[in-house]
Amino acid sequence: NAGVTQTPKFRVLKTGQSMTLLCAQDMNHEYMYWYRQDPGMGLRLIHYSVGEGTTAKGEVPDGYNVSRLKKQNFLLGLESAAPSQTSVYFCASKGSSYEQYFGPGTRLTVT
Amino acid sequence: KQEVTQIPAALSVPEGENLVLNCSFTDSAIYNLQWFRQDPGKGLTSLLLIQSSQREQTSGRLNASLDKSSGRSTLYIAASQPGDSATYLCARRGRGGADGLTFGKGTHLIIQP
């Protein structure tokens, strides 16, 4: 049972480069979320989705885009990476049980 | 703005002690509150979830309580073990919509052997 998986685990980008982070869940959950975690701060919500084909902004959406073309996948895109986007990114999903289940995270460094 | 505060930020205790981690939140219109454990360099593991209609939840040596009127939740760890060393995070979900969780900054717990 894989649960929530994230690809890649680590990535280093130069300022201005673009990339996509992939989140996949095999629990048939409707809701999916992207968070970022920075030192000295709690996790903050970037974007979320309440179902296939839907997306919505969270607390810190600027500089990111998302897509949910398939129910099991939630993609987070950075069109032009900035050093301020250096962070650890976590994906989570939620079904009818109200609990959110988290992936292992992607550590992104932007130089 | 909804805020979640965790006190203390760090705690070091000898093995075998019972301990309490505190979480406070500013908005009493809470839907549920979830406690997580995070090991260094790892993701979050859900420990306990308390719905707004509940007062406490128990799992093994862990007990979490929720007092909406005072805006507080506590995580009680009985008979602590070195393997309990980790960062503990609490997060609230507010009412309305499918918005995500609002997290505290965590309590870094060290259990001394």
PDB file of N, CA and C in Angstrom, chain B residues 1 4 6 27 34 52 54 57 62 64 69 74-75 95 98 100 103:
ATOM      1  N   LYS B   1      -7.009  36.328  11.215  1.00  0.00           N
ATOM      2  CA  LYS B   1      -6.293  35.169  10.684  1.00  0.00           C
ATOM      3  C   LYS B   1      -6.245  34.069  11.736  1.00  0.00           C
ATOM      4  N   VAL B   4      -2.313  28.991  15.147  1.00  0.00           N
ATOM      5  CA  VAL B   4      -2.117  27.842  16.028  1.00  0.00           C
ATOM      6  C   VAL B   4      -0.761  28.003  16.696  1.00  0.00           C
ATOM      7  N   GLN B   6       2.035  26.416  19.562  1.00  0.00           N
ATOM      8  CA  GLN B   6       2.431  25.237  20.323  1.00  0.00           C
ATOM      9  C   GLN B   6       3.499  25.618  21.347  1.00  0.00           C
ATOM     10  N   ASP B  27      -9.393  30.560  16.821  1.00  0.00           N
ATOM     11  CA  ASP B  27     -10.768  30.560  16.342  1.00  0.00           C
ATOM     12  C   ASP B  27     -11.481  29.322  16.875  1.00  0.00           C
ATOM     13  N   GLN B  34      -5.941  17.828  14.466  1.00  0.00           N
ATOM     14  CA  GLN B  34      -5.153  16.629  14.190  1.00  0.00           C
ATOM     15  C   GLN B  34      -3.753  16.800  14.755  1.00  0.00           C
ATOM     16  N   SER B  52     -14.767  18.115  16.328  1.00  0.00           N
ATOM     17  CA  SER B  52     -15.214  19.202  17.206  1.00  0.00           C
ATOM     18  C   SER B  52     -16.238  18.720  18.224  1.00  0.00           C
ATOM     19  N   GLN B  54     -16.051  15.899  19.798  1.00  0.00           N
ATOM     20  CA  GLN B  54     -15.391  15.010  20.739  1.00  0.00           C
ATOM     21  C   GLN B  54     -14.558  15.802  21.728  1.00  0.00           C
ATOM     22  N   GLN B  57      -9.326  11.689  22.311  1.00  0.00           N
ATOM     23  CA  GLN B  57      -9.082  10.477  21.555  1.00  0.00           C
ATOM     24  C   GLN B  57      -7.839   9.819  22.136  1.00  0.00           C
ATOM     25  N   LEU B  62      -0.829   7.381  23.826  1.00  0.00           N
ATOM     26  CA  LEU B  62      -1.144   8.757  23.476  1.00  0.00           C
ATOM     27  C   LEU B  62      -2.602   9.061  23.782  1.00  0.00           C
ATOM     28  N   ALA B  64      -5.160  12.577  23.317  1.00  0.00           N
ATOM     29  CA  ALA B  64      -5.315  13.967  22.910  1.00  0.00           C
ATOM     30  C   ALA B  64      -6.669  14.462  23.375  1.00  0.00           C
ATOM     31  N   SER B  69     -13.926  25.705  23.918  1.00  0.00           N
ATOM     32  CA  SER B  69     -14.270  26.964  24.580  1.00  0.00           C
ATOM     33  C   SER B  69     -13.025  27.753  24.963  1.00  0.00           C
ATOM     34  N   THR B  74      -4.425  19.306  24.067  1.00  0.00           N
ATOM     35  CA  THR B  74      -3.207  18.761  24.669  1.00  0.00           C
ATOM     36  C   THR B  74      -2.968  17.354  24.143  1.00  0.00           C
ATOM     37  N   LEU B  75      -1.697  17.018  24.005  1.00  0.00           N
ATOM     38  CA  LEU B  75      -1.292  15.653  23.665  1.00  0.00           C
ATOM     39  C   LEU B  75      -0.518  15.111  24.853  1.00  0.00           C
ATOM     40  N   ARG B  95     -14.169  25.469  10.010  1.00  0.00           N
ATOM     41  CA  ARG B  95     -15.454  25.112   9.413  1.00  0.00           C
ATOM     42  C   ARG B  95     -15.614  25.762   8.048  1.00  0.00           C
ATOM     43  N   ALA B  98     -13.438  22.996   1.932  1.00  0.00           N
ATOM     44  CA  ALA B  98     -12.492  21.884   2.005  1.00  0.00           C
ATOM     45  C   ALA B  98     -11.089  22.417   2.180  1.00  0.00           C
ATOM     46  N   GLY B 100      -7.460  23.543   3.694  1.00  0.00           N
ATOM     47  CA  GLY B 100      -6.523  22.669   4.364  1.00  0.00           C
ATOM     48  C   GLY B 100      -6.370  22.991   5.835  1.00  0.00           C
ATOM     49  N   PHE B 103      -1.366  24.864  10.653  1.00  0.00           N
ATOM     50  CA  PHE B 103      -0.417  24.173  11.524  1.00  0.00           C
ATOM     51  C   PHE B 103       0.230  25.104  12.542  1.00  0.00           C
TER      52      PHE B 103
END
